Structures are given as C-alpha cells and as structure tokens.
mmCIF file with all atom_site columns, N, CA and C in Angstrom:
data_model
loop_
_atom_site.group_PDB
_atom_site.id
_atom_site.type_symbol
_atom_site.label_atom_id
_atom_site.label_alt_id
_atom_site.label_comp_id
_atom_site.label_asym_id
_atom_site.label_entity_id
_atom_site.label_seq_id
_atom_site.pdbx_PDB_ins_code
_atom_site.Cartn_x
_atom_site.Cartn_y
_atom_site.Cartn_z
_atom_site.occupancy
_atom_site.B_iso_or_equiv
_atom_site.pdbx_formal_charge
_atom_site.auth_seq_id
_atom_site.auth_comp_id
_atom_site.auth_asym_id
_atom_site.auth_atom_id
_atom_site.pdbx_PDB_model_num
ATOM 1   N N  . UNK A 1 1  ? 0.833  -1.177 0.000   1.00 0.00 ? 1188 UNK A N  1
ATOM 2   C CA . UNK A 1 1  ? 0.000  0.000  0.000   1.00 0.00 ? 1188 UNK A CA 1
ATOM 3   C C  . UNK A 1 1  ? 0.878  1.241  0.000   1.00 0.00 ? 1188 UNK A C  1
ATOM 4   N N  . UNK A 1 2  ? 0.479  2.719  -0.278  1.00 0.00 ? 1189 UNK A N  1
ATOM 5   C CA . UNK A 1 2  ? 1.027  3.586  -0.339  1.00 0.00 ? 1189 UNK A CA 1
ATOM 6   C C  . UNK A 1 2  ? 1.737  3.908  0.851   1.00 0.00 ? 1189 UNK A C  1
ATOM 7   N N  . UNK A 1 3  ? 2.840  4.626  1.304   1.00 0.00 ? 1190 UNK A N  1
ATOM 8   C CA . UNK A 1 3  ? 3.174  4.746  2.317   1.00 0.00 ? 1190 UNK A CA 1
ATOM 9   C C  . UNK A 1 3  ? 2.492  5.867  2.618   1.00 0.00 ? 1190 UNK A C  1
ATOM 10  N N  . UNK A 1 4  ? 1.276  6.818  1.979   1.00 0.00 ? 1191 UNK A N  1
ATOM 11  C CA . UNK A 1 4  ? 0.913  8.014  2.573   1.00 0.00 ? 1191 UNK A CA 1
ATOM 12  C C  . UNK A 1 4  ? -0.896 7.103  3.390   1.00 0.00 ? 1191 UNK A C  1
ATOM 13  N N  . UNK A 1 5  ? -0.355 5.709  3.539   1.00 0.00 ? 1192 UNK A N  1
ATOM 14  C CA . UNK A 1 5  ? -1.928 4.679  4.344   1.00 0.00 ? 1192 UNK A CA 1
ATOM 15  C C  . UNK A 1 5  ? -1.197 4.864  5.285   1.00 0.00 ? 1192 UNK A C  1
ATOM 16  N N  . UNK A 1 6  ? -2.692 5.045  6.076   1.00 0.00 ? 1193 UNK A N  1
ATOM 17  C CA . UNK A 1 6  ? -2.510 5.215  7.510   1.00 0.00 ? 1193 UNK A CA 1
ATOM 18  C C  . UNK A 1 6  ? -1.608 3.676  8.038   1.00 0.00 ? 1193 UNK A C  1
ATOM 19  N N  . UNK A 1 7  ? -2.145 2.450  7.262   1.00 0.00 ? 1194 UNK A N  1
ATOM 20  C CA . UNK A 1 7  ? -1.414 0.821  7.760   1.00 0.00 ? 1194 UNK A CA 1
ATOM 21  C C  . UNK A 1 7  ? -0.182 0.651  7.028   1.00 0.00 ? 1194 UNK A C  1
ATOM 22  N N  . UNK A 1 8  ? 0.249  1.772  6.057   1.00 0.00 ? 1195 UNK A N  1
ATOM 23  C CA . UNK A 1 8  ? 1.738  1.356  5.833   1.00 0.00 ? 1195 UNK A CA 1
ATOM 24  C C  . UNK A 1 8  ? 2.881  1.485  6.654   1.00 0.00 ? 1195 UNK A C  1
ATOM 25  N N  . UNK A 1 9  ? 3.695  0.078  6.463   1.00 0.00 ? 1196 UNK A N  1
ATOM 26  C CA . UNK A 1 9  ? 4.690  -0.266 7.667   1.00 0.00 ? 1196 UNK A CA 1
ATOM 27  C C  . UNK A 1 9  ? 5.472  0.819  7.246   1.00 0.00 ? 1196 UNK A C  1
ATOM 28  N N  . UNK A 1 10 ? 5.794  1.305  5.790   1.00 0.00 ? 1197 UNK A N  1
ATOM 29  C CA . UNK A 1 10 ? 6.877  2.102  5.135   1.00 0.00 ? 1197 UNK A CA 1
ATOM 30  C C  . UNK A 1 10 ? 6.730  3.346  5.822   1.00 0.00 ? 1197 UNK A C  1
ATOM 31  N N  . UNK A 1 11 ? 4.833  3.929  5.848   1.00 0.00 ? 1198 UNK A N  1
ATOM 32  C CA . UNK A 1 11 ? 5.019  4.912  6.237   1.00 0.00 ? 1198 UNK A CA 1
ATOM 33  C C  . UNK A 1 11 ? 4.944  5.241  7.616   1.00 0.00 ? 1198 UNK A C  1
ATOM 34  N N  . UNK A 1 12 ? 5.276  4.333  8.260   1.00 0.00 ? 1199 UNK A N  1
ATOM 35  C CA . UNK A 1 12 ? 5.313  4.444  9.720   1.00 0.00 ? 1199 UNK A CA 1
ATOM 36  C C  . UNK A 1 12 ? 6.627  4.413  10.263  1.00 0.00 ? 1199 UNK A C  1
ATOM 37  N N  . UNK A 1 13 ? 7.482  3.392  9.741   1.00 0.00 ? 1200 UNK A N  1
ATOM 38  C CA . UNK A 1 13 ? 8.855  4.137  9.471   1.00 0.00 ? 1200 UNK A CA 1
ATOM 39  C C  . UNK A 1 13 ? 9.386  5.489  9.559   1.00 0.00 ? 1200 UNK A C  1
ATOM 40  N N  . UNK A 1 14 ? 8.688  5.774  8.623   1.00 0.00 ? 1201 UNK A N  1
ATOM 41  C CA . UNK A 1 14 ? 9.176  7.097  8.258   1.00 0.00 ? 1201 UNK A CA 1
ATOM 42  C C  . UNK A 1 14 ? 8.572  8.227  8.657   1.00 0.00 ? 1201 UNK A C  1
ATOM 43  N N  . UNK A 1 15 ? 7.466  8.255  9.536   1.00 0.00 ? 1202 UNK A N  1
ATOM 44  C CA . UNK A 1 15 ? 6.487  8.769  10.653  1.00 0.00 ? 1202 UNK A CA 1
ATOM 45  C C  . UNK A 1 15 ? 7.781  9.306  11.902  1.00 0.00 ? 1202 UNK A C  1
ATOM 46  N N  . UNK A 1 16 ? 7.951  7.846  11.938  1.00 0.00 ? 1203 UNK A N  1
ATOM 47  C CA . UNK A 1 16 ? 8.188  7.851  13.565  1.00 0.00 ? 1203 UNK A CA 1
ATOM 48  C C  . UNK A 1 16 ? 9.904  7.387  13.898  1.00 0.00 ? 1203 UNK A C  1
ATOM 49  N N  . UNK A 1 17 ? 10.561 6.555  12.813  1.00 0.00 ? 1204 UNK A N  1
ATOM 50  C CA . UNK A 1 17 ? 11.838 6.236  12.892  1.00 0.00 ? 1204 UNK A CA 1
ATOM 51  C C  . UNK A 1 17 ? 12.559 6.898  12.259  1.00 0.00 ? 1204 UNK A C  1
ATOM 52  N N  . UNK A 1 18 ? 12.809 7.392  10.527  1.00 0.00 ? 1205 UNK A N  1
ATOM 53  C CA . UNK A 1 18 ? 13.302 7.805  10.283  1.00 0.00 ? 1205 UNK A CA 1
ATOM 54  C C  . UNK A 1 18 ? 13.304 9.595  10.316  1.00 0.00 ? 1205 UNK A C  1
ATOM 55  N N  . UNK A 1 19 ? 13.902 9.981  11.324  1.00 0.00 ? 1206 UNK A N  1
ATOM 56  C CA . UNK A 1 19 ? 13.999 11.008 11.677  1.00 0.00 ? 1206 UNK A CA 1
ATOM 57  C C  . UNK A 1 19 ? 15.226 12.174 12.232  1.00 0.00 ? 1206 UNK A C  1
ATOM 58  N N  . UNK A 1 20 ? 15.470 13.060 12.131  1.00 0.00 ? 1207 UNK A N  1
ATOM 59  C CA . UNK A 1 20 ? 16.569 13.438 12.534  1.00 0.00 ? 1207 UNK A CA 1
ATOM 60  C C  . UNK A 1 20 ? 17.774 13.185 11.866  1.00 0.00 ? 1207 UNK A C  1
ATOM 61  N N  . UNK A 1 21 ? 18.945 12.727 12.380  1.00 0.00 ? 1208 UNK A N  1
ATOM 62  C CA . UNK A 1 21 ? 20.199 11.978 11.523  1.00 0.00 ? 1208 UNK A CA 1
ATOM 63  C C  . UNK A 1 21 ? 19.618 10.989 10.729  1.00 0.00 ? 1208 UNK A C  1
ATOM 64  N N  . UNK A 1 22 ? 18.764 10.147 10.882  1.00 0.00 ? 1209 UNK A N  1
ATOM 65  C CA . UNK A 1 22 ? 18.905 8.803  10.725  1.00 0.00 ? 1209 UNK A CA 1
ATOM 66  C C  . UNK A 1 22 ? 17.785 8.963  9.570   1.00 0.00 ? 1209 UNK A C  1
ATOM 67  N N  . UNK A 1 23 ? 17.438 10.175 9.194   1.00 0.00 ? 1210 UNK A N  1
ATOM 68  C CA . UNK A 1 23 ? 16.511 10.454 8.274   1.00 0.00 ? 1210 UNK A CA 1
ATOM 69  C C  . UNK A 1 23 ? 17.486 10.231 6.564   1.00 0.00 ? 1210 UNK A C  1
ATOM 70  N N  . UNK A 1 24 ? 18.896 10.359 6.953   1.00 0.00 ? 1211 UNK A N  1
ATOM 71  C CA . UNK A 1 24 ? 19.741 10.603 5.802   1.00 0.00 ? 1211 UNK A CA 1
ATOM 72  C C  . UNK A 1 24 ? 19.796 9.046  5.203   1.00 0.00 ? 1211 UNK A C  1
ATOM 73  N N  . UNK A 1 25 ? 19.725 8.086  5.598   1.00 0.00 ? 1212 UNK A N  1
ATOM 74  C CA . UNK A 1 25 ? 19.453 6.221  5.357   1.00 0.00 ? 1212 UNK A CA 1
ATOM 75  C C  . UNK A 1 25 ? 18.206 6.487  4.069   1.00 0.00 ? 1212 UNK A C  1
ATOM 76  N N  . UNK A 1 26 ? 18.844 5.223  3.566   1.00 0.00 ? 1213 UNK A N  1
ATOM 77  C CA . UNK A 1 26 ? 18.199 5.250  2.060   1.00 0.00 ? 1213 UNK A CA 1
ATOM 78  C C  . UNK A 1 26 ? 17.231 3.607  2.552   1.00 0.00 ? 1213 UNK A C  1
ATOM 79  N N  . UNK A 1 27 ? 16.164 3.955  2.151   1.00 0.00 ? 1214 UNK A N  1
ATOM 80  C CA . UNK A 1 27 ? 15.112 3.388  2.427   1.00 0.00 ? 1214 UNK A CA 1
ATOM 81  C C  . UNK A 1 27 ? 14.282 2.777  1.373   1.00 0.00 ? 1214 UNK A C  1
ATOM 82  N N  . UNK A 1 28 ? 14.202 1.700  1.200   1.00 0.00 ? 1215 UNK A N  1
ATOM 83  C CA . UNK A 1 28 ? 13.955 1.050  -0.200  1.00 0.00 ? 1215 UNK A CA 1
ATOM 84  C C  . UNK A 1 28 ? 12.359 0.403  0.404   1.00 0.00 ? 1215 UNK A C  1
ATOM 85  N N  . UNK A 1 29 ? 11.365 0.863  -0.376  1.00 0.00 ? 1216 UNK A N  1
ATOM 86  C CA . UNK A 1 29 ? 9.931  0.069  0.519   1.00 0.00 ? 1216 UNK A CA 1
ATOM 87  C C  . UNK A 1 29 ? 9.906  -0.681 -1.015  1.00 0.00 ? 1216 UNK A C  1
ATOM 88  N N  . UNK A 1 30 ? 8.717  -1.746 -0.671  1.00 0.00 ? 1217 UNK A N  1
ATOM 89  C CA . UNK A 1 30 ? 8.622  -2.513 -1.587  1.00 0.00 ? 1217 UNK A CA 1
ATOM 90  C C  . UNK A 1 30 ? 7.176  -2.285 -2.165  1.00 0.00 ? 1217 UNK A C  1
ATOM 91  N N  . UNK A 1 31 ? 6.653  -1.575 -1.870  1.00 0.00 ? 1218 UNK A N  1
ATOM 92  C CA . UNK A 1 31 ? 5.411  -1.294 -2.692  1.00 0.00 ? 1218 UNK A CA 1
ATOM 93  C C  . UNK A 1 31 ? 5.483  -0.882 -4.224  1.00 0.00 ? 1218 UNK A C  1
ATOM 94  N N  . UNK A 1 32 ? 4.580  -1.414 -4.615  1.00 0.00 ? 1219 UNK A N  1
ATOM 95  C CA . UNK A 1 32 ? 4.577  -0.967 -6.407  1.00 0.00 ? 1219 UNK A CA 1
ATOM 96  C C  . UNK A 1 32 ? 3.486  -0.266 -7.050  1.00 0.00 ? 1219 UNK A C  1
ATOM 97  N N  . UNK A 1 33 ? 3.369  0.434  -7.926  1.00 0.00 ? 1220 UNK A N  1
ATOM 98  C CA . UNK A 1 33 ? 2.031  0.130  -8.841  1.00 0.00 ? 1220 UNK A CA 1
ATOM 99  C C  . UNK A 1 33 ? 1.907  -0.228 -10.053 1.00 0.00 ? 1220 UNK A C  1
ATOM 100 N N  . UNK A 1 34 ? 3.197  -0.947 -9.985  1.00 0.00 ? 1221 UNK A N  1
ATOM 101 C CA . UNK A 1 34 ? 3.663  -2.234 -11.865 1.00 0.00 ? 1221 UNK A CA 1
ATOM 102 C C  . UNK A 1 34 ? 1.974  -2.651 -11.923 1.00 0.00 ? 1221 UNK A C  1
ATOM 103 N N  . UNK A 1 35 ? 2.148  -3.084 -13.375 1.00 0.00 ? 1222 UNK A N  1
ATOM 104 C CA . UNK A 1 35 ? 1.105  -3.587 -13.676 1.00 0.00 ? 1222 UNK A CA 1
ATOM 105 C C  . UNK A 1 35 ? 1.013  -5.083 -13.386 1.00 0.00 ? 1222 UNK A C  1
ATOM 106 N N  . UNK A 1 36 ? 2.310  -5.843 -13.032 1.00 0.00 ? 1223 UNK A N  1
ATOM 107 C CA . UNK A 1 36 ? 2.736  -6.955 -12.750 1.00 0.00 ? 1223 UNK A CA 1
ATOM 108 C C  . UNK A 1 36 ? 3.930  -7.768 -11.727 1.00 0.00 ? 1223 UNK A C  1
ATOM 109 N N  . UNK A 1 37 ? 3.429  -8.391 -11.286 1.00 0.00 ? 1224 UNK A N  1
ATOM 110 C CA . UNK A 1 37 ? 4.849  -8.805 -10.219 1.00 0.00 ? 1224 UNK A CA 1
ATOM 111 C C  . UNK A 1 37 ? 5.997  -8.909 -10.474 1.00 0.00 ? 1224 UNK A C  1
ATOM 112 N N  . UNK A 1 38 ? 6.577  -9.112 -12.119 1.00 0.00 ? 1225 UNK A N  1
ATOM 113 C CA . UNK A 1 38 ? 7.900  -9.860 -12.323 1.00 0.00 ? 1225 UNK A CA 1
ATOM 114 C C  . UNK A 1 38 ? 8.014  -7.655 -12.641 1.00 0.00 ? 1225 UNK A C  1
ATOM 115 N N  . UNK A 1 39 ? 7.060  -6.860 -13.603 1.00 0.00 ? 1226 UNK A N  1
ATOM 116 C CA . UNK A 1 39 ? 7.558  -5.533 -13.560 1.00 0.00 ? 1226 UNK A CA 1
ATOM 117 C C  . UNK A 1 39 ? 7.444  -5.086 -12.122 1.00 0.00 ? 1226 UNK A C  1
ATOM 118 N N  . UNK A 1 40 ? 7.182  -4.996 -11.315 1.00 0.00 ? 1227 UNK A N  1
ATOM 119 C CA . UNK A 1 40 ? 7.683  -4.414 -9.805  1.00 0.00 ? 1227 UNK A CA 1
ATOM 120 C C  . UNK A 1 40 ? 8.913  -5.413 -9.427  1.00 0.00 ? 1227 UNK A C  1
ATOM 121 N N  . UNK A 1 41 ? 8.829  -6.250 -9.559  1.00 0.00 ? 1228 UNK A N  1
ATOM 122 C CA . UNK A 1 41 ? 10.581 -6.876 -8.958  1.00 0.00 ? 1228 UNK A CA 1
ATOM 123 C C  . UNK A 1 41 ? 11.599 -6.199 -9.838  1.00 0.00 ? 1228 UNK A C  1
ATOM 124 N N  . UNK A 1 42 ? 11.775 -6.401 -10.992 1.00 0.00 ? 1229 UNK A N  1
ATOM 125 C CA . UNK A 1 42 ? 12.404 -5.793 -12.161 1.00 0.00 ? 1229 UNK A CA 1
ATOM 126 C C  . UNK A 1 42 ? 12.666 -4.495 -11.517 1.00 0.00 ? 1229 UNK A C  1
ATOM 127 N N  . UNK A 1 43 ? 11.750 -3.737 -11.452 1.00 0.00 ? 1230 UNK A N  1
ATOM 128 C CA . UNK A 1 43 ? 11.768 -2.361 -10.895 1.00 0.00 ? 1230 UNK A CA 1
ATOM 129 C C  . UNK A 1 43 ? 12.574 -2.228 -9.176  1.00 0.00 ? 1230 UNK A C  1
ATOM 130 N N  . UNK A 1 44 ? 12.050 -2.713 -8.481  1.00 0.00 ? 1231 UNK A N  1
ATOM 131 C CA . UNK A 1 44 ? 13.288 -3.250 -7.411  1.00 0.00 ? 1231 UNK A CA 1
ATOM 132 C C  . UNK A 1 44 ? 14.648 -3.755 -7.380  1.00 0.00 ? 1231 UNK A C  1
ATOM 133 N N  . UNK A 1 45 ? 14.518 -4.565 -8.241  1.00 0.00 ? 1232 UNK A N  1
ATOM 134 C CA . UNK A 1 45 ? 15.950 -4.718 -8.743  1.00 0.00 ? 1232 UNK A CA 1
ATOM 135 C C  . UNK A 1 45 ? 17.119 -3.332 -8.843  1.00 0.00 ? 1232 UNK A C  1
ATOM 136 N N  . UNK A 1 46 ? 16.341 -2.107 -9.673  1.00 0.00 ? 1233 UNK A N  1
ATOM 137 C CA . UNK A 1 46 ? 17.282 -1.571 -10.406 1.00 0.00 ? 1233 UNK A CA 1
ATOM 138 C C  . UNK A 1 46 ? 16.889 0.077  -9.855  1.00 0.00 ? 1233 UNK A C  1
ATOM 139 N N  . UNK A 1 47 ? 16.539 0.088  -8.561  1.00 0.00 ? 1234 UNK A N  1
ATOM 140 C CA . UNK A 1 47 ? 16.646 1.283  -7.513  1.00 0.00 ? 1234 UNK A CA 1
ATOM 141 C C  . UNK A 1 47 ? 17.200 0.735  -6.144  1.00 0.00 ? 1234 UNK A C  1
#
C-alpha cells in the first residue's frame, strides 16, 4: 500500500523512525504500482 496509508509499515517508518540523523538512510519500501509482479521486482531490482 502507499506509504501516505494510515497501515503502511513504510510509512510508519518514516512517521516515527526515520527522523533526525537517521533520516539521511536510504530506504527502499517494496510497494509498487507495476502492472505486474515480475515488472515491480524488475523495478526493485534496479533502484
């Protein structure tokens, strides 16, 4: 789900953990909106 859902783990993360220094960490969520699973992995792959 989007990380701007209230139940995303991503955006709760980034709510409440990534903050301050620790805001500078590169943060890879796995949500997509590929039209397909192998194009969102593909797409993970190569960010």
């Amino acid at each position: 789900m989007p990380t701007e859902h209230a139940d995303s783990n991503a955006g709760l993360l980034h709510r409440h953990l990534l903050q301050g220094p620790v805001a500078k960490a590169k943060f890879l969520g796995l949500y997509s909106v590929a039209s397909s699973v192998e194009e969102a992995a593909q797409a993970a792959d190569q960010a």
